[in-house]
CSV table of C-alpha atoms in Angstrom, one decimal:
chain,number,residue,atom,x,y,z
U,98,MET,CA,-152.5,-10.8,-96.0
U,99,LYS,CA,-149.5,-10.5,-93.7
U,100,ARG,CA,-151.7,-8.7,-91.1
U,101,ILE,CA,-154.2,-11.6,-91.2
U,102,VAL,CA,-151.3,-14.3,-90.9
U,103,ILE,CA,-149.9,-12.2,-88.1
U,104,LEU,CA,-153.4,-12.0,-86.2
U,105,ILE,CA,-153.9,-15.8,-86.6
U,106,LEU,CA,-150.5,-16.5,-85.3
U,107,SER,CA,-151.1,-14.0,-82.4
U,108,PHE,CA,-154.3,-15.7,-81.5
U,109,VAL,CA,-152.8,-19.3,-81.6
U,110,LEU,CA,-150.0,-18.1,-79.4
U,111,LEU,CA,-152.4,-16.6,-76.9
U,112,ILE,CA,-154.5,-19.8,-76.8
U,113,SER,CA,-151.2,-21.7,-76.4
U,114,CYS,CA,-150.2,-19.6,-73.4
U,115,LYS,CA,-153.4,-19.8,-71.8
U,116,SER,CA,-153.5,-23.5,-72.3
U,117,ASP,CA,-150.1,-23.7,-70.6
U,118,LYS,CA,-151.1,-21.4,-67.9
U,119,ALA,CA,-154.2,-23.7,-67.2
U,120,LYS,CA,-151.8,-26.7,-67.3
U,121,ASN,CA,-149.5,-25.2,-64.9
U,122,ALA,CA,-152.3,-24.1,-62.6
U,123,GLU,CA,-153.6,-27.8,-62.6
U,124,THR,CA,-150.1,-28.9,-61.9
U,125,ILE,CA,-149.8,-26.5,-59.0
U,126,ASP,CA,-153.2,-27.7,-57.7
U,127,GLU,CA,-152.1,-31.1,-57.7
U,128,ALA,CA,-148.9,-30.4,-56.1
U,129,GLU,CA,-150.6,-28.4,-53.4
U,130,SER,CA,-153.2,-31.5,-53.1
U,131,ALA,CA,-150.3,-33.9,-52.9
U,132,GLN,CA,-148.6,-31.9,-50.1
U,133,LYS,CA,-151.6,-31.7,-47.5
U,134,PRO,CA,-150.2,-32.9,-44.3
U,135,ASN,CA,-151.1,-36.0,-42.7
U,136,ILE,CA,-152.8,-35.7,-39.3
U,137,VAL,CA,-152.0,-38.1,-36.2
U,138,TYR,CA,-154.3,-37.2,-33.3
U,139,ILE,CA,-153.3,-39.0,-30.0
U,140,LEU,CA,-156.3,-38.9,-27.7
U,141,THR,CA,-155.7,-40.2,-24.3
U,142,ASP,CA,-158.4,-40.5,-21.5
U,143,GLN,CA,-158.7,-38.8,-18.1
U,144,TRP,CA,-155.0,-37.4,-18.4
U,145,ARG,CA,-155.1,-34.0,-16.5
U,146,GLY,CA,-153.2,-31.1,-18.0
U,147,SER,CA,-150.9,-31.0,-14.8
U,148,ALA,CA,-149.9,-34.8,-14.9
U,149,LEU,CA,-146.9,-34.3,-17.1
U,150,GLY,CA,-143.2,-33.6,-16.5
U,151,TYR,CA,-143.1,-30.7,-19.1
U,152,ALA,CA,-146.1,-29.2,-17.2
U,153,GLY,CA,-144.2,-28.9,-14.0
U,154,ASN,CA,-145.2,-32.1,-12.1
U,155,PRO,CA,-142.5,-33.0,-9.7
U,156,ASP,CA,-143.5,-36.8,-9.6
U,157,VAL,CA,-144.7,-38.2,-13.0
U,158,LYS,CA,-142.2,-39.3,-15.6
U,159,THR,CA,-143.1,-38.6,-19.1
U,160,PRO,CA,-139.7,-38.3,-20.9
U,161,ASN,CA,-141.1,-38.8,-24.5
U,162,LEU,CA,-143.9,-36.2,-24.2
U,163,ASP,CA,-141.6,-33.8,-22.4
U,164,ALA,CA,-139.3,-34.2,-25.5
U,165,PHE,CA,-142.4,-33.6,-27.8
U,166,ALA,CA,-143.2,-30.5,-26.0
U,167,LYS,CA,-139.9,-29.0,-27.2
U,168,GLU,CA,-140.9,-29.9,-30.7
U,169,SER,CA,-144.5,-28.5,-30.5
U,170,VAL,CA,-146.6,-25.6,-29.4
U,171,ASN,CA,-148.0,-26.1,-26.0
U,172,PHE,CA,-151.5,-24.8,-25.2
U,173,THR,CA,-151.2,-24.4,-21.4
U,174,ASN,CA,-154.8,-23.7,-20.9
U,175,ALA,CA,-156.6,-26.3,-23.0
U,176,VAL,CA,-159.9,-27.2,-21.5
U,177,SER,CA,-162.5,-30.0,-22.2
U,178,VAL,CA,-165.9,-28.5,-23.3
U,179,THR,CA,-167.7,-31.0,-21.0
U,180,PRO,CA,-165.2,-33.0,-19.0
U,181,VAL,CA,-166.3,-36.3,-19.6
U,182,CYS,CA,-166.0,-38.9,-22.3
U,183,THR,CA,-168.7,-39.0,-24.9
U,184,PRO,CA,-169.5,-35.0,-24.9
U,185,HIS,CA,-165.6,-34.3,-25.6
U,186,ARG,CA,-165.4,-36.9,-28.5
U,187,ALA,CA,-168.5,-35.6,-30.1
U,188,ALA,CA,-167.4,-32.0,-29.8
U,189,LEU,CA,-163.9,-33.0,-31.2
U,190,LEU,CA,-165.3,-34.8,-34.1
U,191,THR,CA,-168.0,-32.1,-35.0
U,192,GLY,CA,-166.5,-28.6,-33.9
U,193,LYS,CA,-169.9,-28.0,-32.2
U,194,PHE,CA,-171.1,-27.6,-28.7
U,195,PRO,CA,-172.9,-30.2,-26.7
U,196,THR,CA,-176.0,-28.2,-26.5
U,197,THR,CA,-176.2,-27.9,-30.3
U,198,THR,CA,-175.7,-31.7,-31.0
U,199,GLY,CA,-177.5,-32.9,-27.9
U,200,MET,CA,-174.3,-35.1,-27.2
U,201,PHE,CA,-173.9,-34.0,-23.6
U,202,LEU,CA,-174.1,-37.5,-21.9
U,203,ASN,CA,-172.1,-40.6,-21.7
U,204,ASP,CA,-173.6,-43.8,-23.7
U,205,ILE,CA,-175.9,-41.9,-26.2
U,206,TYR,CA,-175.7,-42.6,-30.0
U,207,PHE,CA,-173.7,-39.8,-32.1
U,208,PRO,CA,-176.3,-39.5,-34.9
U,209,ALA,CA,-175.0,-40.4,-38.6
U,210,GLU,CA,-176.4,-37.1,-39.9
U,211,GLU,CA,-173.6,-35.0,-38.1
U,212,VAL,CA,-170.7,-34.1,-40.4
U,213,THR,CA,-167.5,-35.3,-38.9
U,214,MET,CA,-163.8,-34.7,-38.8
U,215,ALA,CA,-163.2,-38.2,-40.7
U,216,GLU,CA,-165.9,-37.2,-43.3
U,217,LEU,CA,-164.4,-33.6,-43.9
U,218,PHE,CA,-160.9,-35.0,-44.4
U,219,LYS,CA,-162.0,-38.1,-46.5
U,220,ALA,CA,-163.8,-35.7,-48.8
U,221,GLU,CA,-160.4,-34.0,-49.4
U,222,GLY,CA,-158.7,-37.3,-50.3
U,223,TYR,CA,-157.5,-38.4,-46.9
U,224,HIS,CA,-157.3,-42.2,-45.8
U,225,THR,CA,-158.9,-42.2,-42.2
U,226,ALA,CA,-158.2,-44.7,-39.5
U,227,TYR,CA,-159.3,-45.1,-35.6
U,228,TRP,CA,-157.9,-47.3,-33.1
U,229,GLY,CA,-159.0,-47.9,-29.4
U,230,LYS,CA,-161.9,-46.3,-27.4
U,231,TRP,CA,-164.8,-45.0,-29.5
U,232,HIS,CA,-167.6,-44.3,-26.8
U,233,LEU,CA,-170.1,-42.6,-29.4
U,234,ASP,CA,-172.2,-45.5,-30.5
U,235,GLY,CA,-174.6,-45.9,-27.7
U,236,HIS,CA,-175.4,-49.5,-28.2
U,237,GLY,CA,-173.9,-50.8,-25.3
U,238,ARG,CA,-170.2,-51.0,-24.5
U,239,SER,CA,-169.1,-54.1,-26.4
U,240,THR,CA,-171.5,-54.3,-29.4
U,241,TYR,CA,-170.0,-54.5,-32.9
U,242,ILE,CA,-170.1,-51.1,-34.6
U,243,PRO,CA,-170.8,-51.5,-38.4
U,244,LYS,CA,-169.2,-49.4,-41.0
U,245,GLU,CA,-172.1,-47.0,-41.4
U,246,ARG,CA,-171.7,-46.0,-37.8
U,247,ARG,CA,-168.2,-45.1,-37.6
U,248,GLN,CA,-168.6,-41.6,-38.9
U,249,GLY,CA,-166.3,-41.7,-41.7
U,250,PHE,CA,-163.2,-43.7,-40.3
U,251,GLU,CA,-162.3,-46.6,-42.8
U,252,TYR,CA,-159.4,-48.6,-41.1
U,253,TRP,CA,-161.0,-49.4,-37.8
U,254,LYS,CA,-159.6,-51.4,-34.8
U,255,ALA,CA,-161.8,-50.0,-31.9
U,256,LEU,CA,-164.5,-50.9,-29.4
U,257,GLU,CA,-167.2,-48.7,-27.8
U,258,CYS,CA,-165.6,-48.6,-24.4
U,259,SER,CA,-163.4,-50.9,-22.2
U,260,HIS,CA,-160.8,-50.1,-19.5
U,261,ASN,CA,-159.6,-53.7,-19.4
U,262,TYR,CA,-155.9,-52.8,-20.2
U,263,THR,CA,-154.5,-56.3,-19.9
U,264,LYS,CA,-157.0,-57.9,-22.0
U,265,MET,CA,-158.5,-54.9,-24.2
U,266,PRO,CA,-161.3,-56.1,-26.5
U,267,TYR,CA,-161.8,-54.5,-29.9
U,268,TYR,CA,-163.1,-55.3,-33.3
U,269,ASP,CA,-160.9,-55.7,-36.4
U,270,ASN,CA,-162.5,-53.6,-39.3
U,271,ASP,CA,-165.4,-55.7,-40.6
U,272,ASN,CA,-164.8,-58.8,-38.6
U,273,GLU,CA,-167.9,-59.2,-36.2
U,274,GLU,CA,-166.0,-61.5,-34.0
U,275,LEU,CA,-164.6,-59.8,-30.8
U,276,LYS,CA,-160.9,-59.8,-30.4
U,277,HIS,CA,-158.6,-59.0,-27.7
U,278,TRP,CA,-155.1,-57.3,-27.8
U,279,GLU,CA,-152.6,-59.5,-26.6
U,280,GLU,CA,-150.6,-57.2,-24.3
U,281,TYR,CA,-151.2,-53.9,-22.3
U,282,SER,CA,-153.4,-52.1,-24.6
U,283,PRO,CA,-151.5,-48.8,-25.2
U,284,PHE,CA,-148.5,-50.9,-26.4
U,285,ALA,CA,-150.6,-53.0,-28.6
U,286,ILE,CA,-152.6,-50.4,-30.1
U,287,VAL,CA,-149.5,-48.2,-31.1
U,288,LYS,CA,-147.8,-51.4,-32.5
U,289,ASP,CA,-150.8,-51.6,-34.9
U,290,ALA,CA,-150.8,-47.9,-35.7
U,291,ASN,CA,-147.1,-48.1,-36.6
U,292,GLN,CA,-148.0,-50.7,-39.0
U,293,TYR,CA,-150.5,-48.6,-40.6
U,294,LEU,CA,-148.1,-45.7,-40.7
U,295,GLU,CA,-145.5,-47.9,-42.5
U,296,LYS,CA,-148.1,-49.2,-44.9
U,297,HIS,CA,-149.5,-45.7,-45.9
U,298,ALA,CA,-146.1,-43.6,-45.6
U,299,ASN,CA,-145.4,-43.3,-49.3
U,300,ASP,CA,-149.0,-43.0,-50.3
U,301,LYS,CA,-149.8,-40.0,-52.7
U,302,GLU,CA,-152.9,-39.4,-50.5
U,303,PRO,CA,-152.6,-38.0,-46.9
U,304,PHE,CA,-154.1,-39.8,-43.7
U,305,LEU,CA,-156.0,-38.9,-40.8
U,306,ALA,CA,-155.1,-41.3,-38.0
U,307,VAL,CA,-156.9,-41.0,-34.7
U,308,VAL,CA,-155.1,-43.1,-32.0
U,309,SER,CA,-157.3,-43.3,-28.8
U,310,ILE,CA,-155.7,-44.7,-25.9
U,311,ALA,CA,-158.0,-45.3,-22.7
U,312,THR,CA,-155.2,-44.7,-20.1
U,313,PRO,CA,-154.6,-43.2,-17.5
U,314,HIS,CA,-158.2,-43.7,-16.8
U,315,TYR,CA,-158.9,-46.0,-13.9
U,316,PRO,CA,-158.7,-48.9,-12.9
U,317,HIS,CA,-155.2,-47.6,-11.7
U,318,GLY,CA,-154.2,-51.0,-10.1
U,319,SER,CA,-153.9,-52.6,-13.4
U,320,ALA,CA,-150.9,-50.5,-14.5
U,321,PRO,CA,-147.8,-52.7,-15.3
U,322,LYS,CA,-146.0,-53.6,-12.1
U,323,LYS,CA,-142.7,-52.4,-13.2
U,324,TYR,CA,-144.1,-48.7,-13.6
U,325,LYS,CA,-146.1,-48.9,-10.4
U,326,ALA,CA,-142.8,-49.7,-8.7
U,327,MET,CA,-141.5,-46.3,-9.8
U,328,TYR,CA,-144.1,-44.6,-7.7
U,329,PRO,CA,-144.2,-45.7,-3.9
U,330,PRO,CA,-147.2,-43.8,-2.7
U,331,GLU,CA,-145.8,-42.3,0.3
U,332,THR,CA,-143.2,-40.5,-1.8
U,333,LEU,CA,-145.9,-38.7,-4.1
U,334,THR,CA,-146.6,-34.9,-3.8
U,335,LEU,CA,-150.1,-34.0,-3.0
U,336,ASN,CA,-151.6,-30.6,-4.2
U,337,PRO,CA,-152.6,-28.3,-1.2
U,338,ASN,CA,-156.3,-28.4,-2.4
U,339,ILE,CA,-156.5,-32.3,-1.8
U,340,SER,CA,-158.9,-32.6,1.3
U,341,GLU,CA,-157.7,-34.6,4.4
U,342,GLU,CA,-160.2,-37.2,3.9
U,343,PHE,CA,-158.9,-38.3,0.5
U,344,LYS,CA,-155.1,-37.9,1.1
U,345,GLU,CA,-154.3,-41.6,1.7
U,346,ARG,CA,-156.6,-42.7,-1.2
U,347,SER,CA,-155.2,-40.1,-3.5
U,348,ARG,CA,-151.5,-41.2,-2.9
U,349,LYS,CA,-152.7,-44.8,-3.6
U,350,GLU,CA,-154.6,-43.9,-6.9
U,351,LEU,CA,-151.8,-41.6,-7.9
U,352,GLN,CA,-149.4,-44.5,-7.8
U,353,GLY,CA,-151.5,-46.3,-10.7
U,354,TYR,CA,-152.3,-43.1,-12.5
U,355,TYR,CA,-148.9,-42.0,-12.9
U,356,ALA,CA,-147.9,-45.6,-13.8
U,357,HIS,CA,-150.3,-45.8,-16.5
U,358,ALA,CA,-149.1,-42.2,-17.5
U,359,THR,CA,-145.5,-43.3,-17.8
U,360,ALA,CA,-146.4,-46.6,-19.7
U,361,THR,CA,-148.6,-44.7,-22.0
U,362,ASP,CA,-145.8,-42.0,-22.5
U,363,GLY,CA,-143.7,-44.9,-23.7
U,364,ALA,CA,-146.2,-46.2,-26.1
U,365,ILE,CA,-146.5,-42.5,-27.5
U,366,GLY,CA,-142.7,-42.3,-27.8
U,367,SER,CA,-142.9,-45.4,-29.9
U,368,LEU,CA,-145.4,-43.9,-32.3
U,369,LEU,CA,-143.6,-40.6,-32.4
U,370,ALA,CA,-140.3,-42.6,-33.3
U,371,LYS,CA,-142.1,-44.4,-36.0
U,372,ILE,CA,-143.3,-40.9,-37.6
U,373,LYS,CA,-139.5,-39.8,-37.6
U,374,GLU,CA,-138.1,-43.0,-38.8
U,375,LEU,CA,-140.5,-42.9,-41.8
U,376,LYS,CA,-139.6,-39.3,-42.5
U,377,LEU,CA,-143.2,-38.1,-42.0
U,378,SER,CA,-142.3,-35.5,-39.5
U,379,ASP,CA,-142.1,-32.8,-42.4
U,380,ASN,CA,-145.5,-33.4,-43.5
U,381,THR,CA,-147.5,-34.5,-40.5
U,382,ILE,CA,-149.6,-32.6,-38.0
U,383,ILE,CA,-149.4,-34.5,-34.7
U,384,VAL,CA,-151.7,-33.5,-31.5
U,385,PHE,CA,-151.4,-35.0,-28.1
U,386,SER,CA,-154.5,-34.3,-25.9
U,387,SER,CA,-157.0,-36.0,-23.5
U,388,ASP,CA,-160.8,-36.0,-23.4
U,389,HIS,CA,-160.7,-34.8,-19.7
U,390,GLY,CA,-158.9,-35.0,-16.4
U,391,GLU,CA,-160.1,-36.1,-12.8
U,392,MET,CA,-160.4,-34.5,-9.3
U,393,MET,CA,-158.1,-36.9,-7.5
U,394,GLY,CA,-159.4,-35.7,-4.2
U,395,ALA,CA,-159.2,-32.0,-4.9
U,396,HIS,CA,-161.8,-29.7,-3.3
U,397,GLY,CA,-163.3,-32.7,-1.3
U,398,VAL,CA,-164.2,-34.6,-4.4
U,399,LYS,CA,-163.2,-38.2,-4.6
U,400,PRO,CA,-160.9,-39.5,-7.1
U,401,PHE,CA,-162.0,-40.8,-10.5
U,402,VAL,CA,-164.8,-37.9,-10.7
U,403,LYS,CA,-164.7,-35.3,-13.5
U,404,GLN,CA,-167.4,-33.2,-15.1
U,405,LEU,CA,-166.7,-30.3,-13.0
U,406,ALA,CA,-165.3,-26.8,-13.9
U,407,TRP,CA,-162.2,-27.1,-11.7
U,408,ASP,CA,-158.9,-27.4,-13.5
U,409,GLU,CA,-158.3,-30.9,-12.3
U,410,ALA,CA,-161.4,-32.2,-14.2
U,411,ALA,CA,-161.5,-29.5,-17.0
U,412,ARG,CA,-157.9,-28.7,-18.0
U,413,VAL,CA,-156.2,-31.0,-20.4
U,414,PRO,CA,-153.0,-31.2,-22.1
U,415,PHE,CA,-152.7,-30.0,-25.8
U,416,LEU,CA,-149.5,-30.3,-27.9
U,417,ILE,CA,-149.5,-29.6,-31.6
U,418,SER,CA,-146.6,-29.7,-34.0
U,419,TYR,CA,-147.1,-29.0,-37.7
U,420,PRO,CA,-145.0,-28.9,-41.1
U,421,ALA,CA,-142.6,-25.8,-41.2
U,422,ILE,CA,-143.1,-25.3,-37.3
U,423,GLY,CA,-139.3,-24.0,-37.4
U,424,LYS,CA,-138.6,-21.4,-34.9
U,425,HIS,CA,-141.9,-22.0,-33.1
U,426,LYS,CA,-140.9,-25.3,-31.7
U,427,GLY,CA,-141.1,-25.1,-28.0
U,428,LYS,CA,-143.4,-22.1,-27.9
U,429,VAL,CA,-146.3,-21.7,-25.6
U,430,VAL,CA,-149.8,-20.4,-25.9
U,431,ASN,CA,-151.6,-19.3,-22.6
U,432,ALA,CA,-154.8,-18.5,-24.4
U,433,PRO,CA,-157.3,-21.1,-23.7
U,434,LEU,CA,-158.5,-23.6,-26.5
U,435,THR,CA,-161.9,-25.6,-26.0
U,436,THR,CA,-162.8,-28.7,-27.7
U,437,PRO,CA,-164.8,-27.4,-30.6
U,438,ASP,CA,-162.0,-25.2,-31.6
U,439,ILE,CA,-159.9,-28.3,-32.5
U,440,LEU,CA,-161.5,-29.3,-35.6
U,441,PRO,CA,-161.7,-26.0,-37.3
U,442,SER,CA,-158.1,-25.3,-36.4
U,443,LEU,CA,-157.0,-28.6,-38.1
U,444,LEU,CA,-159.1,-27.6,-41.2
U,445,GLY,CA,-157.4,-24.1,-41.0
U,446,LEU,CA,-153.9,-25.7,-40.9
U,447,THR,CA,-154.7,-27.9,-44.0
U,448,ASN,CA,-156.4,-25.1,-46.0
U,449,ILE,CA,-159.5,-27.1,-46.1
U,450,GLU,CA,-162.7,-24.9,-46.1
U,451,ILE,CA,-164.5,-24.8,-42.7
U,452,PRO,CA,-168.3,-25.6,-42.8
U,453,LYS,CA,-170.4,-22.6,-41.7
U,454,ASP,CA,-172.2,-24.7,-39.0
U,455,ILE,CA,-168.9,-25.3,-37.1
U,456,GLU,CA,-169.2,-23.4,-33.8
U,457,GLY,CA,-165.5,-23.7,-32.7
U,458,GLU,CA,-163.0,-20.9,-33.6
U,459,ASN,CA,-160.1,-21.4,-36.1
U,460,LEU,CA,-157.1,-20.9,-34.1
U,461,SER,CA,-154.6,-21.9,-36.9
U,462,GLU,CA,-153.1,-18.5,-37.1
U,463,LEU,CA,-152.3,-18.8,-33.3
U,464,ILE,CA,-150.8,-22.1,-33.7
U,465,LYS,CA,-148.5,-20.7,-36.6
U,466,ASN,CA,-147.8,-17.7,-34.6
U,467,PRO,CA,-147.8,-18.7,-31.1
U,468,ASP,CA,-148.1,-15.6,-28.5
U,469,PRO,CA,-147.9,-16.4,-24.9
U,470,ASN,CA,-149.6,-13.0,-24.2
U,471,ALA,CA,-152.7,-13.6,-26.4
U,472,ASP,CA,-155.8,-14.2,-24.5
U,473,ARG,CA,-159.5,-15.3,-25.2
U,474,ALA,CA,-162.4,-17.0,-23.4
U,475,ALA,CA,-162.9,-20.7,-23.8
U,476,LEU,CA,-166.3,-22.2,-23.0
U,477,ILE,CA,-166.7,-25.2,-20.5
U,478,MET,CA,-170.2,-26.7,-19.6
U,479,ASN,CA,-172.0,-29.3,-17.8
U,480,VAL,CA,-175.5,-29.8,-19.4
U,481,ALA,CA,-176.8,-32.5,-17.2
U,482,PRO,CA,-174.6,-33.9,-14.6
U,483,PHE,CA,-174.9,-37.8,-14.1
U,484,GLY,CA,-173.7,-40.7,-12.3
U,485,SER,CA,-171.3,-39.7,-9.6
U,486,ASN,CA,-172.1,-35.9,-10.4
U,487,PHE,CA,-175.7,-36.4,-10.4
U,488,LYS,CA,-176.2,-34.1,-7.3
U,489,ASP,CA,-174.2,-31.4,-8.8
U,490,PRO,CA,-176.0,-28.5,-10.5
U,491,SER,CA,-175.5,-27.9,-14.2
U,492,TYR,CA,-173.3,-25.0,-15.2
U,493,ARG,CA,-171.7,-23.0,-17.9
U,494,ALA,CA,-168.2,-21.6,-17.4
U,495,ILE,CA,-165.3,-19.7,-19.2
U,496,ARG,CA,-161.7,-20.1,-18.8
U,497,THR,CA,-159.4,-17.2,-19.7
U,498,LYS,CA,-155.5,-17.1,-19.6
U,499,GLN,CA,-156.1,-15.6,-15.9
U,500,TYR,CA,-159.6,-16.7,-14.6
U,501,THR,CA,-162.2,-19.3,-14.2
U,502,TYR,CA,-165.8,-17.9,-14.0
U,503,ALA,CA,-168.7,-20.3,-13.6
U,504,VAL,CA,-172.6,-19.9,-13.4
U,505,THR,CA,-175.4,-22.3,-12.5
U,506,PRO,CA,-179.1,-21.8,-12.7
U,507,GLU,CA,-179.1,-20.3,-9.2
U,508,GLY,CA,-176.4,-17.7,-10.1
U,509,PRO,CA,-172.6,-17.4,-10.2
U,510,SER,CA,-170.6,-20.3,-8.5
U,511,MET,CA,-166.9,-19.9,-9.3
U,512,PHE,CA,-164.5,-17.1,-9.6
U,513,TYR,CA,-160.8,-17.8,-9.5
U,514,ASP,CA,-157.7,-16.0,-10.3
U,515,ASN,CA,-155.5,-19.1,-11.7
U,516,ILE,CA,-152.5,-17.1,-11.8
U,517,LYS,CA,-152.3,-15.8,-8.2
U,518,ASP,CA,-154.3,-19.0,-7.2
U,519,PRO,CA,-153.3,-21.9,-9.3
U,520,PHE,CA,-155.0,-24.6,-7.0
U,521,GLN,CA,-158.2,-22.6,-7.2
U,522,GLN,CA,-158.4,-22.5,-3.3
U,523,ASN,CA,-159.8,-18.8,-3.0
U,524,ASN,CA,-163.2,-18.2,-4.7
U,525,LEU,CA,-163.6,-14.5,-5.4
U,526,LEU,CA,-167.2,-14.2,-5.9
U,527,GLY,CA,-168.7,-11.0,-4.4
U,528,LYS,CA,-165.4,-9.4,-3.6
U,529,PRO,CA,-166.1,-5.6,-4.1
U,530,GLN,CA,-162.8,-4.7,-5.3
U,531,LEU,CA,-163.0,-7.5,-8.1
U,532,GLN,CA,-166.9,-6.8,-8.9
U,533,GLU,CA,-166.0,-5.0,-12.2
U,534,ILE,CA,-163.8,-8.0,-13.4
U,535,GLN,CA,-166.7,-10.3,-12.3
U,536,ASN,CA,-169.1,-8.2,-14.3
U,537,ASP,CA,-166.9,-8.4,-17.3
U,538,LEU,CA,-166.4,-12.2,-17.0
U,539,ASP,CA,-170.2,-12.6,-16.7
U,540,ALA,CA,-170.8,-10.5,-19.9
U,541,ILE,CA,-168.2,-12.5,-22.0
U,542,LEU,CA,-170.0,-15.7,-20.8
U,543,GLN,CA,-173.4,-14.6,-21.7
U,544,GLN,CA,-172.0,-13.4,-25.1
U,545,LYS,CA,-170.5,-16.7,-25.7
U,546,LEU,CA,-173.9,-18.6,-24.7
U,547,GLN,CA,-175.9,-16.3,-27.0
U,548,LYS,CA,-173.6,-17.0,-29.9
U,549,ILE,CA,-174.7,-20.7,-29.8
U,550,GLY,CA,-178.2,-20.1,-28.7
U,551,ASP,CA,-177.7,-21.5,-25.0
U,552,GLN,CA,-178.9,-20.6,-21.7
U,553,VAL,CA,-177.9,-21.8,-18.1
U,554,ARG,CA,-180.9,-23.9,-17.3
U,555,PRO,CA,-181.4,-26.8,-15.1
U,556,ARG,CA,-180.8,-30.5,-16.3
U,557,ALA,CA,-184.5,-31.3,-16.4
U,558,TYR,CA,-185.0,-28.8,-19.4
U,559,TYR,CA,-182.3,-30.5,-21.4
U,560,MET,CA,-183.4,-34.1,-20.5
U,561,LYS,CA,-187.1,-33.3,-21.8
U,562,LYS,CA,-185.8,-31.4,-24.7
U,563,TRP,CA,-183.7,-34.4,-26.0
U,564,ASN,CA,-186.0,-37.1,-24.6
U,565,TYR,CA,-183.2,-38.6,-22.5
U,566,VAL,CA,-184.0,-40.8,-19.5
U,567,PHE,CA,-181.7,-41.9,-16.6
U,568,ASP,CA,-181.6,-45.2,-15.1
U,569,GLU,CA,-183.3,-44.3,-11.7
U,570,LYS,CA,-180.8,-46.3,-9.5
U,571,ARG,CA,-177.5,-45.2,-11.3
U,572,ASN,CA,-178.8,-41.7,-12.4
U,573,ALA,CA,-176.9,-42.3,-15.8
U,574,ILE,CA,-177.9,-43.7,-19.4
U,575,ASP,CA,-178.5,-47.4,-19.0
U,576,TYR,CA,-175.7,-49.1,-21.2
U,577,TRP,CA,-175.5,-52.4,-19.1
U,578,SER,CA,-178.9,-53.7,-20.2
U,579,TRP,CA,-177.5,-54.2,-23.8
U,580,LYS,CA,-175.5,-57.2,-22.6
U,581,ASN,CA,-178.8,-59.2,-21.9
U,582,GLY,CA,-180.6,-58.0,-25.0
U,583,LYS,CA,-182.6,-55.3,-23.1
U,584,GLY,CA,-180.9,-52.2,-24.1
U,585,VAL,CA,-182.9,-49.1,-25.5
U,586,LEU,CA,-181.2,-46.7,-27.8
U,587,GLN,CA,-181.1,-43.1,-26.6
U,588,SER,CA,-179.8,-40.5,-29.3
U,589,PRO,CA,-180.6,-36.8,-30.1
U,590,LYS,CA,-181.9,-38.1,-33.5
U,591,PRO,CA,-183.5,-41.6,-34.3
U,592,LEU,CA,-181.1,-44.1,-35.9
């Protein structure tokens, strides 16, 4: 009888222990869920990777971002996968390459079927918010974007596209009436974002906040006067690769470009200060980056133009801080990062499962253990050059820590040693002593393309494949006809 009683008690005790362990496991899971970090992603527009004080620029004043660079990990060779607005943004939100999604042109519609950054984080209990320039809706640049076309973002103060910085239009969540920010748009957008942070600072659920600021993209003349006064054109330094014909114009444009940059740095400083004030720093991932750069007269290409594989257009800033960054504050990573790598890396940092169809690489371990000597190849492409770049050939390129190598349908077009030749003035193609390196770079590029099922083909192939049609006069997708009710939606998939 005693044995039976002992057996029963042992069984009850075992069940009780298992139950306690299960409860403890649930508590741990809940705690881990509660500890998922917030994400604040600061996306600027047309900000070159070289146009910052911390990047060694002798002229531009960016004190807040210079300070943030000392608090974060700096990817010095980050590149835009396609250096122009819509393709970058689509790749950022999906972790996929433009040739996979079909999102390689401006002003086309981003299909709702694509699974996006906001949807992935929302599924993990995140609040999601978006401010500023969107440029993924394809229904004209001022049309109201309903909730079902916001790709998972809940809080919404945004517009498809505008660069009217002194009277920037936007839509306020589900209000279909067009509103306007009442001051210089970077300041106004950040003020609203700061209010959002205050409201959600003590929530049990984390948040993903994408703050999309449209500066320092042109027009440069609209920069606030007090900031323009900081940059007399005649005092500005010109890079040695700026052609003679564009020197005067480049100085004039740089005045407003740097003025926008300094003003935007001030706005970003306010956002970073609010994060610290609300004691969110210890549980927030913060990213500062841009969708692309611009040529500004380099290599004989006029200011404002991008889409190209030269560093002026393709290389962008990328600073990232994260919880428990500790001793890695201020560290540098020279290994390149390309746009589709960003989403899987954020998922990796937050311990969220990465969907199998994401094509970018998870660089979270490199972020958590920054190694300046690490190297890799980052893919850059322009599938169908348009607008000002219509006469340029399509290309595929890779950027490594040391080299840029590009190929068009006609064959290799670029081979630069970016360490020895930082302004990319000496094209090394066909040099006998470097042929082995060129062959190796070509093999790496082909491997990268094979991995995503891509080849270097002329623009016409992809235009036909995705049923895109350019306006014959402007050689771009017609977004302006939406204003008079004659717009035609173009998208990789029907709406």
